[in-house]
Coordinates of C-alpha atoms in Angstrom, one line a residue:
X1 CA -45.3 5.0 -25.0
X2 CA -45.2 7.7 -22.1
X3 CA -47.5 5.1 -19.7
X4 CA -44.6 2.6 -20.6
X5 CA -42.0 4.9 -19.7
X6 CA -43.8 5.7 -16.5
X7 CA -44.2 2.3 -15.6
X8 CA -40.7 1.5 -16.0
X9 CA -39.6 4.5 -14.2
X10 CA -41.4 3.2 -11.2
X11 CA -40.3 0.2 -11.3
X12 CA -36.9 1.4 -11.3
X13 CA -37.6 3.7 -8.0
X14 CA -39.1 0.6 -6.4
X15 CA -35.9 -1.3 -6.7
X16 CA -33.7 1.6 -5.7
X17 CA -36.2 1.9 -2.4
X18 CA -36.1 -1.8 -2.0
X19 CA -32.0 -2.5 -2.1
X20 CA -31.8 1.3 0.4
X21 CA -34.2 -0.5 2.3
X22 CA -32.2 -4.0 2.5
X23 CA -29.2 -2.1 2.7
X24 CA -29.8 -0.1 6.1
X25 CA -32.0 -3.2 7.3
X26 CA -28.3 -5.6 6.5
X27 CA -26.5 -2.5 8.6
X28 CA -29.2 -2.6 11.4
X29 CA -28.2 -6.5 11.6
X30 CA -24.5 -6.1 11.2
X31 CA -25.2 -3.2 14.3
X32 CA -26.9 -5.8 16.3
X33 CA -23.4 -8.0 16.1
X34 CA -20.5 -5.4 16.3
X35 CA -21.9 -3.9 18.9
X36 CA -22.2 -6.9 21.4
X37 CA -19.9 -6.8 24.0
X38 CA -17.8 -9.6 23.2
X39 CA -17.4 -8.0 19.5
X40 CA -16.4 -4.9 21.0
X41 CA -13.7 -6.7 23.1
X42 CA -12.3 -8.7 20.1
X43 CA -12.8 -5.5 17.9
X44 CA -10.4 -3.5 20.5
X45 CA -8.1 -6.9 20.8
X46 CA -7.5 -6.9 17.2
X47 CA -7.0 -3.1 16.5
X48 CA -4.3 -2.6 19.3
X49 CA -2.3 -5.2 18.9
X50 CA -2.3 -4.8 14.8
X51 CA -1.2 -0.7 15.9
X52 CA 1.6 -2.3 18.1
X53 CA 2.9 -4.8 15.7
X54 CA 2.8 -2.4 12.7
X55 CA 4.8 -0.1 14.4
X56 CA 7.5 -2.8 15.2
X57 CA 9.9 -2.5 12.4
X58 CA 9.7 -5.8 9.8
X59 CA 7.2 -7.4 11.9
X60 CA 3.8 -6.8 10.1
X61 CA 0.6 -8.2 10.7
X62 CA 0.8 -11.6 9.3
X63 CA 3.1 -13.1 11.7
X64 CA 0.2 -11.7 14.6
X65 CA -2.3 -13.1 12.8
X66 CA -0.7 -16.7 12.1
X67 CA 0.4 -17.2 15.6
X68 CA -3.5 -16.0 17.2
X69 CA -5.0 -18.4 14.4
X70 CA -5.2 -21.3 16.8
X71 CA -7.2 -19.2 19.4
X72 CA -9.6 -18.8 17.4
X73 CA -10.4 -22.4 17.1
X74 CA -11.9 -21.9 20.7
X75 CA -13.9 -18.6 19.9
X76 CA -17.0 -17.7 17.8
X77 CA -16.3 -17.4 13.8
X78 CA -17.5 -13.9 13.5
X79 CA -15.8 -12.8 16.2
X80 CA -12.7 -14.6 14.9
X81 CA -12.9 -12.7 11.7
X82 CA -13.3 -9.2 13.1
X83 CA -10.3 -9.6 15.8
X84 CA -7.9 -11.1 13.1
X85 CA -9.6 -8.3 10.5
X86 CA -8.4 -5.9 13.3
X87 CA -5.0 -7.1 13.5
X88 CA -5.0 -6.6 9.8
X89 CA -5.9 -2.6 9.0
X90 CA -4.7 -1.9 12.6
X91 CA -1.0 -3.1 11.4
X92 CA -1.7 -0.7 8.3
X93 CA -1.8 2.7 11.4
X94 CA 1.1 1.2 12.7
X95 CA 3.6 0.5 9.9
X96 CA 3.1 4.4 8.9
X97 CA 4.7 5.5 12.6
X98 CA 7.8 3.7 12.2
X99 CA 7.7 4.8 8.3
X100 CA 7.8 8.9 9.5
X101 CA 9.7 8.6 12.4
X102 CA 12.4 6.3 11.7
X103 CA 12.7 5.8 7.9
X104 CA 11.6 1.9 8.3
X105 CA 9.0 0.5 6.7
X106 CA 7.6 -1.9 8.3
X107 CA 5.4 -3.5 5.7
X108 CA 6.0 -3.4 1.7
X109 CA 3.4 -0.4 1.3
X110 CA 5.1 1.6 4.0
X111 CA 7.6 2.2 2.0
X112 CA 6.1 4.7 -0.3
X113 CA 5.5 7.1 3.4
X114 CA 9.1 7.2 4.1
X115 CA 9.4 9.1 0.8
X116 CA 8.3 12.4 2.2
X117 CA 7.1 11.5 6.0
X118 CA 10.5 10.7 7.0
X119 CA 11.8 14.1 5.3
X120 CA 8.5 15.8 7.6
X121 CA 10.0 14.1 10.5
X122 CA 13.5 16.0 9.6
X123 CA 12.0 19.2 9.2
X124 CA 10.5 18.9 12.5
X125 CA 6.9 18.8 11.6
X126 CA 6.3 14.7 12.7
X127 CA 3.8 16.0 14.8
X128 CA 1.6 17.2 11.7
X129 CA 3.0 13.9 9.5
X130 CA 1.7 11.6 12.2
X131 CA -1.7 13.3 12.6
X132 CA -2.7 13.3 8.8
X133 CA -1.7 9.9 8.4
X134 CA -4.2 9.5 10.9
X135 CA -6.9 11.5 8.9
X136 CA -6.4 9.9 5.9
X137 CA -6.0 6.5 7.2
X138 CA -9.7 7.0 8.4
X139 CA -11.3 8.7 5.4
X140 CA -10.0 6.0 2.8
X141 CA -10.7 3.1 5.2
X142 CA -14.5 4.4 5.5
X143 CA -14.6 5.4 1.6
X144 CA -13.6 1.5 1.5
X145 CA -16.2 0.1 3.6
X146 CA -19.4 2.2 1.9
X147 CA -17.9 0.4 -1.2
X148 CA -18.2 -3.0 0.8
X149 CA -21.5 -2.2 2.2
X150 CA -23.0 -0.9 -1.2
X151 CA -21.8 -2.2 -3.7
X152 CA -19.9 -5.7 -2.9
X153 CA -21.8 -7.9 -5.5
X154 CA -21.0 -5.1 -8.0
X155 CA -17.1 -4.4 -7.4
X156 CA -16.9 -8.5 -7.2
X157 CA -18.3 -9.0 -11.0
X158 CA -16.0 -6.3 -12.1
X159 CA -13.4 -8.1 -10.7
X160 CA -14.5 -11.5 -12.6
X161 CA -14.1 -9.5 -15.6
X162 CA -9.9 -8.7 -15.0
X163 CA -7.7 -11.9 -16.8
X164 CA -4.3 -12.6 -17.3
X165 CA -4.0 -10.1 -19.6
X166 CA -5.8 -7.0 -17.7
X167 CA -3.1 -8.1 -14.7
X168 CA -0.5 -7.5 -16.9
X169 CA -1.1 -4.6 -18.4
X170 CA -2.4 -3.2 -15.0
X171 CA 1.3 -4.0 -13.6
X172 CA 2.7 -2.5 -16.7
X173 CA 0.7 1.0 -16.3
X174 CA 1.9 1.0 -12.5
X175 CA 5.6 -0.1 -12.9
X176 CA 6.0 2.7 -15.7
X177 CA 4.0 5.3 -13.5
X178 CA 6.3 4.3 -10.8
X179 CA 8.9 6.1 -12.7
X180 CA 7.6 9.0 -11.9
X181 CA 8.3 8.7 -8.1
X182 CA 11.9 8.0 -8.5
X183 CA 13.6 11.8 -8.8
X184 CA 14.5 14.1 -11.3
X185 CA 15.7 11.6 -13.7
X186 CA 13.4 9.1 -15.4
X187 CA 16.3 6.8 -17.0
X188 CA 17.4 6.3 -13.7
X189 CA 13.7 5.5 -12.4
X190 CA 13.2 2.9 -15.5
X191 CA 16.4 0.8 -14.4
X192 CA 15.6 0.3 -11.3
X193 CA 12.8 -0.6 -12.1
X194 CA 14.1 -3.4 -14.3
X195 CA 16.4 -4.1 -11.4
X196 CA 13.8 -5.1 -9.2
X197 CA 12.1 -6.9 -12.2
X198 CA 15.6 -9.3 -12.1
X199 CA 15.2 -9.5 -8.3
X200 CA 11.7 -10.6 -8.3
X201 CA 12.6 -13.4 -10.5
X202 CA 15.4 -15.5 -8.1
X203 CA 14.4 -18.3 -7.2
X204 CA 12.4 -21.2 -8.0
X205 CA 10.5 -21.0 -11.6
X206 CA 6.4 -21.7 -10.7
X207 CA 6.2 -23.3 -14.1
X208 CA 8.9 -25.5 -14.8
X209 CA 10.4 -25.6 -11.2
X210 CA 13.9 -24.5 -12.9
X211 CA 16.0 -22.8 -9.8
X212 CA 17.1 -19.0 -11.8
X213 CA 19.5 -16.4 -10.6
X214 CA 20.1 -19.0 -7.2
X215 CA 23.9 -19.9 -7.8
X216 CA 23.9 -22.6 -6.0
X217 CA 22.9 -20.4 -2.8
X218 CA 20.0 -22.7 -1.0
X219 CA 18.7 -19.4 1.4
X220 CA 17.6 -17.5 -1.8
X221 CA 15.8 -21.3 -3.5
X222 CA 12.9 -19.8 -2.7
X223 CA 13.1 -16.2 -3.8
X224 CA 14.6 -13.2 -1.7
X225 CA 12.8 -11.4 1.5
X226 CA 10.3 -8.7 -0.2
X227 CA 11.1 -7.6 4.0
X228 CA 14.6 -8.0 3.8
X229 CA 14.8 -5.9 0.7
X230 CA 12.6 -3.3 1.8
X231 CA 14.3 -2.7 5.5
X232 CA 17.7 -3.5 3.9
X233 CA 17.8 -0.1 1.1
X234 CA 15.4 2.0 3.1
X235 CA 16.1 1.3 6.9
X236 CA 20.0 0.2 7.1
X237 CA 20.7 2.4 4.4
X238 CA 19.2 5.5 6.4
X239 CA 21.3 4.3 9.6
X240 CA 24.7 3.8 7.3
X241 CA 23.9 7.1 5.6
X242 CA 23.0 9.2 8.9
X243 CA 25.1 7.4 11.3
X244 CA 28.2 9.3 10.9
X245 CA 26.0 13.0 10.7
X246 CA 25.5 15.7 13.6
X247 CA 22.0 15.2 14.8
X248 CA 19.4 17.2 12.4
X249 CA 15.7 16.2 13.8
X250 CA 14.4 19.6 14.5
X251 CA 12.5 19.6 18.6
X252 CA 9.0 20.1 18.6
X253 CA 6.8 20.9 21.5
X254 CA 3.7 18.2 21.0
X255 CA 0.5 20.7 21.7
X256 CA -2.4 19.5 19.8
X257 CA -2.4 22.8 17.7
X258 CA 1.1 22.2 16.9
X259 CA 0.4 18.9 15.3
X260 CA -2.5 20.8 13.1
X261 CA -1.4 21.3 9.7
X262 CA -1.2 24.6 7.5
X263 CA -4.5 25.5 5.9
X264 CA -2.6 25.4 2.5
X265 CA -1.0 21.8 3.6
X266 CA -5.2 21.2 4.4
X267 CA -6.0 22.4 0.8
X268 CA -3.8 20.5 -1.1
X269 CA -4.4 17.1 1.2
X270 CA -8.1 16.6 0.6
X271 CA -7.7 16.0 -3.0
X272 CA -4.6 14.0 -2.4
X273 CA -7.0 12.1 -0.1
X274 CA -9.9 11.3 -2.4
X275 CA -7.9 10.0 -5.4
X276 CA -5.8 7.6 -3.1
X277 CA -9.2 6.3 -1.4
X278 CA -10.3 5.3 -5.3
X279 CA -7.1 4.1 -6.1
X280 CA -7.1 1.7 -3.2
X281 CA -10.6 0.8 -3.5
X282 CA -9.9 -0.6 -7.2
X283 CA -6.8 -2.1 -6.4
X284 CA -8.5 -3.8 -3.2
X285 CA -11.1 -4.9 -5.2
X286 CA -8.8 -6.6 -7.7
X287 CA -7.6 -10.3 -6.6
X288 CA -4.0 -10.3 -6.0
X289 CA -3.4 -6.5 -6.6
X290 CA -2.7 -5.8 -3.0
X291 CA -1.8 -2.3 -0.9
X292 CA 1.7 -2.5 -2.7
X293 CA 0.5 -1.8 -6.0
X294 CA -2.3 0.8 -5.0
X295 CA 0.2 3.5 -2.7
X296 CA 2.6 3.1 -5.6
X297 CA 0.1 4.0 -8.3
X298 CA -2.0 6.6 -5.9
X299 CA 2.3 8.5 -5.3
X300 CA 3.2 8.4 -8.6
X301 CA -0.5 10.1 -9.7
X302 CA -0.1 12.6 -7.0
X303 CA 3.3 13.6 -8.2
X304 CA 1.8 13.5 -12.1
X305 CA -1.1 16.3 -11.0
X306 CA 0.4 18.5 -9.1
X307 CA 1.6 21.7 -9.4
X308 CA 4.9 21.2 -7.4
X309 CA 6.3 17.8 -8.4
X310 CA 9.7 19.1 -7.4
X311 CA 8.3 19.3 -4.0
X312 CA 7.6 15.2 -3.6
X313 CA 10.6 13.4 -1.8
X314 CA 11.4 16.7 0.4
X315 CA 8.1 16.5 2.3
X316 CA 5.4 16.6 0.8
X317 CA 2.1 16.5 2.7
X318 CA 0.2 14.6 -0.4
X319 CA 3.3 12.1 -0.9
X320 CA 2.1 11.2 3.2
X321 CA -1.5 11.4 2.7
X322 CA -2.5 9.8 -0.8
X323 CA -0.6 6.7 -0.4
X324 CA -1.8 6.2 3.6
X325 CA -5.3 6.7 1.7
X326 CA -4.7 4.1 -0.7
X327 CA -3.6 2.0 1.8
X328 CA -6.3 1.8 4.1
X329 CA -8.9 1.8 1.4
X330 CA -7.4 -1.1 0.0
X331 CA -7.3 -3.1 3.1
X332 CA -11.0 -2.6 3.5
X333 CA -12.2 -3.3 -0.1
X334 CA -9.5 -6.4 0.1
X335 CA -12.1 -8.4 1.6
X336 CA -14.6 -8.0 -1.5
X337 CA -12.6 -10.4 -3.6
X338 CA -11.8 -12.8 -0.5
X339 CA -15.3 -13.3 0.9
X340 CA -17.9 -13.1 -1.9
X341 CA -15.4 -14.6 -4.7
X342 CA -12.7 -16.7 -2.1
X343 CA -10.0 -15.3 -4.2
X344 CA -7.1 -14.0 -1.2
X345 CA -5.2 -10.6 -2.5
X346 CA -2.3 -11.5 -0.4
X347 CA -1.0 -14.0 2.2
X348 CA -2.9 -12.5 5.2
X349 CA -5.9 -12.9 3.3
X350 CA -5.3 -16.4 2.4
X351 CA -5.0 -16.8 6.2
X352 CA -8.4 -15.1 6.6
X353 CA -10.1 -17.7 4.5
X354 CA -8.1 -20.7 6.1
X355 CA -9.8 -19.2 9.4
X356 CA -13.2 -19.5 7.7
X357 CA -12.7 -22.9 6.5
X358 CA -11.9 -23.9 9.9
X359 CA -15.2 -23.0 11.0
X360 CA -17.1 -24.8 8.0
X361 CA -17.6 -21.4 6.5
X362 CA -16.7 -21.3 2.7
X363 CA -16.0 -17.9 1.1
X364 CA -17.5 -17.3 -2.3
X365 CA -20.6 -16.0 -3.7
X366 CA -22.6 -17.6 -1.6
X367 CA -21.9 -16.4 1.9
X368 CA -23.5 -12.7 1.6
X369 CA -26.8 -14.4 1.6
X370 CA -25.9 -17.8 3.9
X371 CA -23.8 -15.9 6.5
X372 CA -25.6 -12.6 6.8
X373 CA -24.7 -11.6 10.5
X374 CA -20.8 -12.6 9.7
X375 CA -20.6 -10.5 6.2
X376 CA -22.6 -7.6 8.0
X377 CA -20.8 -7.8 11.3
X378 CA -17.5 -7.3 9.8
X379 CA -18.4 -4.2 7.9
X380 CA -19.8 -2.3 10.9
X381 CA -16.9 -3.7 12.7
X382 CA -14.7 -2.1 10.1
X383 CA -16.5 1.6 11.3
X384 CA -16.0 0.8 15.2
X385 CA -12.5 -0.4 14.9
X386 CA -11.1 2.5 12.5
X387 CA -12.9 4.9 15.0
X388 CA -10.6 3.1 17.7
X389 CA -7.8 3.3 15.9
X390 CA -8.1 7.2 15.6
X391 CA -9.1 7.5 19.1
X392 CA -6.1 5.6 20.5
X393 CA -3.3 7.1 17.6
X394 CA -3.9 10.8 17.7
X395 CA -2.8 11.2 21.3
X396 CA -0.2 8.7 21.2
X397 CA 1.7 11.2 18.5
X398 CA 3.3 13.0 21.2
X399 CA 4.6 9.6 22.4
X400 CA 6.1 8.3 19.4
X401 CA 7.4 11.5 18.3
X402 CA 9.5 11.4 21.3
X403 CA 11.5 8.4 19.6
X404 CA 13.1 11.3 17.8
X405 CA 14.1 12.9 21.0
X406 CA 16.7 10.0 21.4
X407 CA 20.5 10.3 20.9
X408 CA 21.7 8.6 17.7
X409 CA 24.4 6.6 19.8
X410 CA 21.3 4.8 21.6
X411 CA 18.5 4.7 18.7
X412 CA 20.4 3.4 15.9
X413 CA 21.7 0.1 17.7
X414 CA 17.9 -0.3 18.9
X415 CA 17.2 0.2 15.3
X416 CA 19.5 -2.9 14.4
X417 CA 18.5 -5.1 17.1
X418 CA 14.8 -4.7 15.6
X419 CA 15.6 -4.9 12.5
X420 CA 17.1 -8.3 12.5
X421 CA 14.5 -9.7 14.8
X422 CA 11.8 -8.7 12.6
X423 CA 13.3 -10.4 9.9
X424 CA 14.9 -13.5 11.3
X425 CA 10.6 -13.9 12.8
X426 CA 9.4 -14.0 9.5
X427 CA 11.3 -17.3 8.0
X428 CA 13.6 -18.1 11.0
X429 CA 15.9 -17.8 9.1
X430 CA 19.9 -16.3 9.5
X431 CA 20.6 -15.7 6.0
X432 CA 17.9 -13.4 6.1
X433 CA 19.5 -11.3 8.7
X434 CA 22.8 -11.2 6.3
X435 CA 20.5 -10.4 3.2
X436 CA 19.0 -7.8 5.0
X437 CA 22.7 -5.9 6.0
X438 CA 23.4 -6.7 1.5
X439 CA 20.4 -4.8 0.9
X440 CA 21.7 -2.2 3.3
X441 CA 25.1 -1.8 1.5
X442 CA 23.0 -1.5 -2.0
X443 CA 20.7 1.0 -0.5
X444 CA 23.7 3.4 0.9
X445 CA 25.6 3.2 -2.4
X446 CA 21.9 3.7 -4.1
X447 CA 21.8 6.8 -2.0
X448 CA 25.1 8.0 -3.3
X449 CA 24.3 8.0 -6.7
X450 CA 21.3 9.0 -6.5
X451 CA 19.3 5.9 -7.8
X452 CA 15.4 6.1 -6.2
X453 CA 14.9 2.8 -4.1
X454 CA 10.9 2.7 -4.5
X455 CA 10.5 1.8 -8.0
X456 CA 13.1 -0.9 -7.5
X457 CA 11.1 -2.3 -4.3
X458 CA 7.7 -2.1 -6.6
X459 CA 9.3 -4.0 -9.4
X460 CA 10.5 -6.3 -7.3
X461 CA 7.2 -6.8 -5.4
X462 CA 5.2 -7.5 -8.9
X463 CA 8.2 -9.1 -11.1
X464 CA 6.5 -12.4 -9.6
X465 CA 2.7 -11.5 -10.4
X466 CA 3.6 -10.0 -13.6
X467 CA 5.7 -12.8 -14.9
X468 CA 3.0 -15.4 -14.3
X469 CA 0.2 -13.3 -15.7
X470 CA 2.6 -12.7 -18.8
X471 CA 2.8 -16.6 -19.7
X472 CA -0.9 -17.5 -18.6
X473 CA -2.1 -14.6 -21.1
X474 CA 0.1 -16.3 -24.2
X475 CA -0.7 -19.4 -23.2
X476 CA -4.4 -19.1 -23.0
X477 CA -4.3 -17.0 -26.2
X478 CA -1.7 -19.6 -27.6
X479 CA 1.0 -17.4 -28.3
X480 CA -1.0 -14.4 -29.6
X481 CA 0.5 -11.2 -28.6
X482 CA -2.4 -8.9 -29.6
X483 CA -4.5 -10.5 -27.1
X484 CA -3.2 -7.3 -24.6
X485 CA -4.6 -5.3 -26.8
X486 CA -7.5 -6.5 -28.6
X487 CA -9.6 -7.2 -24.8
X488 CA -11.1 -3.8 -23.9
X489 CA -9.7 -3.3 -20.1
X490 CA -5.9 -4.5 -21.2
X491 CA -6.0 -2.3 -24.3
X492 CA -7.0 0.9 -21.8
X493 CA -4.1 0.0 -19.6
X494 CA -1.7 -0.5 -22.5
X495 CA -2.7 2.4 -24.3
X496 CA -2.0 4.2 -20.6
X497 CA 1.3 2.8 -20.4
X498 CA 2.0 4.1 -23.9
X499 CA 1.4 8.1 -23.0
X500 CA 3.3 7.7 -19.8
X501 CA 6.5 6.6 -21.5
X502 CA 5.7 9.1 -24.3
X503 CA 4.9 12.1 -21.7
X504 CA 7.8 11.2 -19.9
X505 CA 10.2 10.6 -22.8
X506 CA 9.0 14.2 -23.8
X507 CA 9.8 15.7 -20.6
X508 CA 13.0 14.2 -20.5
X509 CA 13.8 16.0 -24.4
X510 CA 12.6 18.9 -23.0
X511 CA 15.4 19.1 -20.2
X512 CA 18.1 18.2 -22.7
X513 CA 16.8 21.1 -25.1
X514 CA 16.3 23.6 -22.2
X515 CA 20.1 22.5 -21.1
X516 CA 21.3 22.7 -24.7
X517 CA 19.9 26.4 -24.9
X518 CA 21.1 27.8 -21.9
X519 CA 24.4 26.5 -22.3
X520 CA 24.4 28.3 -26.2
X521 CA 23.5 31.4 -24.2
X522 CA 26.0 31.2 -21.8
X523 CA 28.6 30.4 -24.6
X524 CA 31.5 33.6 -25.6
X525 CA 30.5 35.7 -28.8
X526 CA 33.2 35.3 -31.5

């Protein structure tokens, strides 16, 4: 029994050595491409222009990508695949600038970093906002790519294992923990949360191809702008709120030791920055989850551990670094699902594989072992560009930080002009530009009373996803509700959903009892 034991220990040592083995001779081969000179070139192509876009309010990286798709018709496949890669997490740096400095998120995840980067930016402290971004946009974009380079095959049969009903009651968990980013008041937090549930929902049914919520209107057939609702009640609402106000940026003088943070801001961030790496790397590794769902979930944990909850929306150095974390993990681990199972995550992923399929190449399970120096390529790529990225960001903070520096009289019509270009490029469309200035009157009276605007945009972002995995579940389970909770992965998510609303609901009938007692204190004798 003990010579059996031994014998299968060593076996098990001898396939640990052997896949270390593969593993650094796979990197040693991915080395050999990245580093060529043309990859380099492509790698740096991709990167910049992703960093410039991002940072271009509403203009995002899929629009970069779609229009450069045709050059790549003319150019090797692997190198195609790391320049438009490039463009890709490069737009994710970018968005975040434009997010801290100017309250406008560029991209639907961005919207979580105005929360407490644009508040930073107020309190003059962009400088630090700007370089931690940068930090933790590294350290979860490399947490994602070991996960790429170790354990791809792995992540991508977990994934195989997540059906209509795991989405479901994965959007569920994240739309109630998204409550918990929206304030002091949790009833508040729910409905707009059902608000963006409605919003999600105009347009054209997938199923049965019935038009709902369009009255007769044929700009919003379709659906509405997820861009046009998220610049309309963060960035026109900012400018309609502020526009009137004196000036209230603090000056900073942009030394590199000014942009340092506290050693207590650097004690509380590394945490922050290890559980929104995980976060992103599951959601990335999820088809269809996306960077929206991960930054919401990695906030609304952040808030739940703390110590200072209260401190999340008034700047916050772990409401800036978890959900950048998230962010860039998740763009990294995005590509798990997309080239070993050819399932896209999102629409800039779809165009990834249509790039491939151009080229002969077809993503799926096959193409780890049929297109080595491609798959391997990428992932050191992934290393050199994020290096790039850091390189070229950190001293450009004292540049873009200088955008605060500008009157209001001068920014804010800038602001506009942008605005409205971004969004008219993405459909060409004018009713766009008018949707966008709506959103913008909703936001500001949002602001008024106080309603949170980011669990609305996150409802409205999954309403679609959560819908569709809601009938396929019923319909594959033929009406059966306990099918959420009777599969192992959707019961843990339901069951997580339950304490939420039950830990919340108690914290809310905690506040009424507390209020309840100190007003019988404060009450007259007699």
């Amino acid at each position: 029994m003990a010579d059996l034991r031994a014998r299968a220990r060593a076996a098990l040592h001898c396939r640990r050595g052997a896949a270390v083995t593969d593993l650094f001779a796979n990197l040693a081969l991915g080395a050999d491409v990245a580093l060529s000179w043309s990859a380099l070139l492509y790698c740096l192509l991709g990167v910049t222009l992703g960093m410039i876009v991002g940072v271009l309010p509403g203009v995002g990286p899929l629009p970069a990508i779609a229009m450069l798709l045709p050059i790549t018709f003319y150019i090797d496949p692997t190198e195609a695949i790391i320049m438009l890669a490039g463009i890709y997490y490069g737009g994710q740096y970018g968005a975040s600038t434009a997010s801290i400095l100017l309250n406008l998120p560029g991209t639907p995840p961005a919207a979580v970093t105005c929360l407490d980067g644009y508040p930073m930016a107020k309190q003059g402290r962009a400088g630090q906002a700007l370089f931690m971004t940068a930090i933790a946009s590294l350290i979860g974009s490399l947490f994602g790519i070991v996960l790429v380079a170790a354990f791809a095959p792995v992540l991508a049969r977990f994934a195989l294992e997540f059906g209509a009903a795991e989405y479901f009651s994965l959007i569920l968990f994240a739309l109630l923990g998204s409550a918990a980013i929206g304030g002091d008041s949790f009833f508040r937090s729910i409905s707009m949360v059902i608000v963006g549930l409605i919003l999600g929902i105009v347009g054209q049914d997938v199923t049965s191809g019935q038009f709902r919520f369009v009255f007769g209107i044929p700009g919003i057939a379709d659906g509405l702008s997820i861009v046009a609702v998220a610049m309309g009640i963060f960035g026109v609402a900012e400018v309609m709120a502020t526009a009137h106000q004196k000036r209230d940026m603090k000056p900073e003088s942009f030394r590199f030791r000014k942009m340092l943070p506290s050693r207590d801001e650097l004690r509380r961030s590394w945490p922050a920055i290890g559980r929104g790496s995980g976060v992103g790397a599951i959601c990335g590794t999820l088809p269809g989850a996306g960077a929206s769902m991960a930054v919401f979930i990695a906030y609304a944990l952040e808030k739940r551990v703390s110590r200072r909850p209260e401190a999340f929306g008034q700047g916050a150095i772990e409401g800036v670094t978890a959900p950048e974390s998230a962010n860039n993990a998740t763009a990294q681990t995005a590509f798990i699902p997309t080239l070993t199972l050819g399932v896209p995550g999102d629409a800039v992923m779809a165009v990834m594989i249509g790039a491939l399929m151009i080229h002969g190449i077809n993503p799926g399970p096959g193409l780890v072992s049929e297109q080595p120096q491609m798959f391997w390529g990428l992932v050191v790529s992934f290393v050199i560009g994020n290096a790039i990225l850091v390189i070229l960001n950190i001293p450009l903070v004292g540049i873009w930080t200088r955008l605060l520096q500008i009157p209001y009289s001068t920014l804010y019509p800038i602001i506009l002009v942008l605005v409205c270009i971004g969004v008219y490029s993405i459909n060409s469309s004018v009713f766009d530009i008018f949707l966008v200035i709506l959103f913008g009157i909703v936001g500001y009276g949002m602001k008024l009373l106080r309603f949170p605007p980011a669990p609305l945009l996150l409802g409205f972002i999954l309403s679609p996803m959560m819908e569709e995995n809601f009938r396929r579940a019923l319909l594959l389970s033929r009406g059966d509700w306990s099918t959420f909770v009777t599969r192992p992965i959707s019961a843990t998510f339901v069951g997580l959903s339950v304490a939420v609303l039950l830990f919340s609901a108690g914290q809310v009938l905690l506040k009424l009892r507390r209020r309840d007692w100190a007003r019988h204190r404060g009450a007259p004798e007699g």
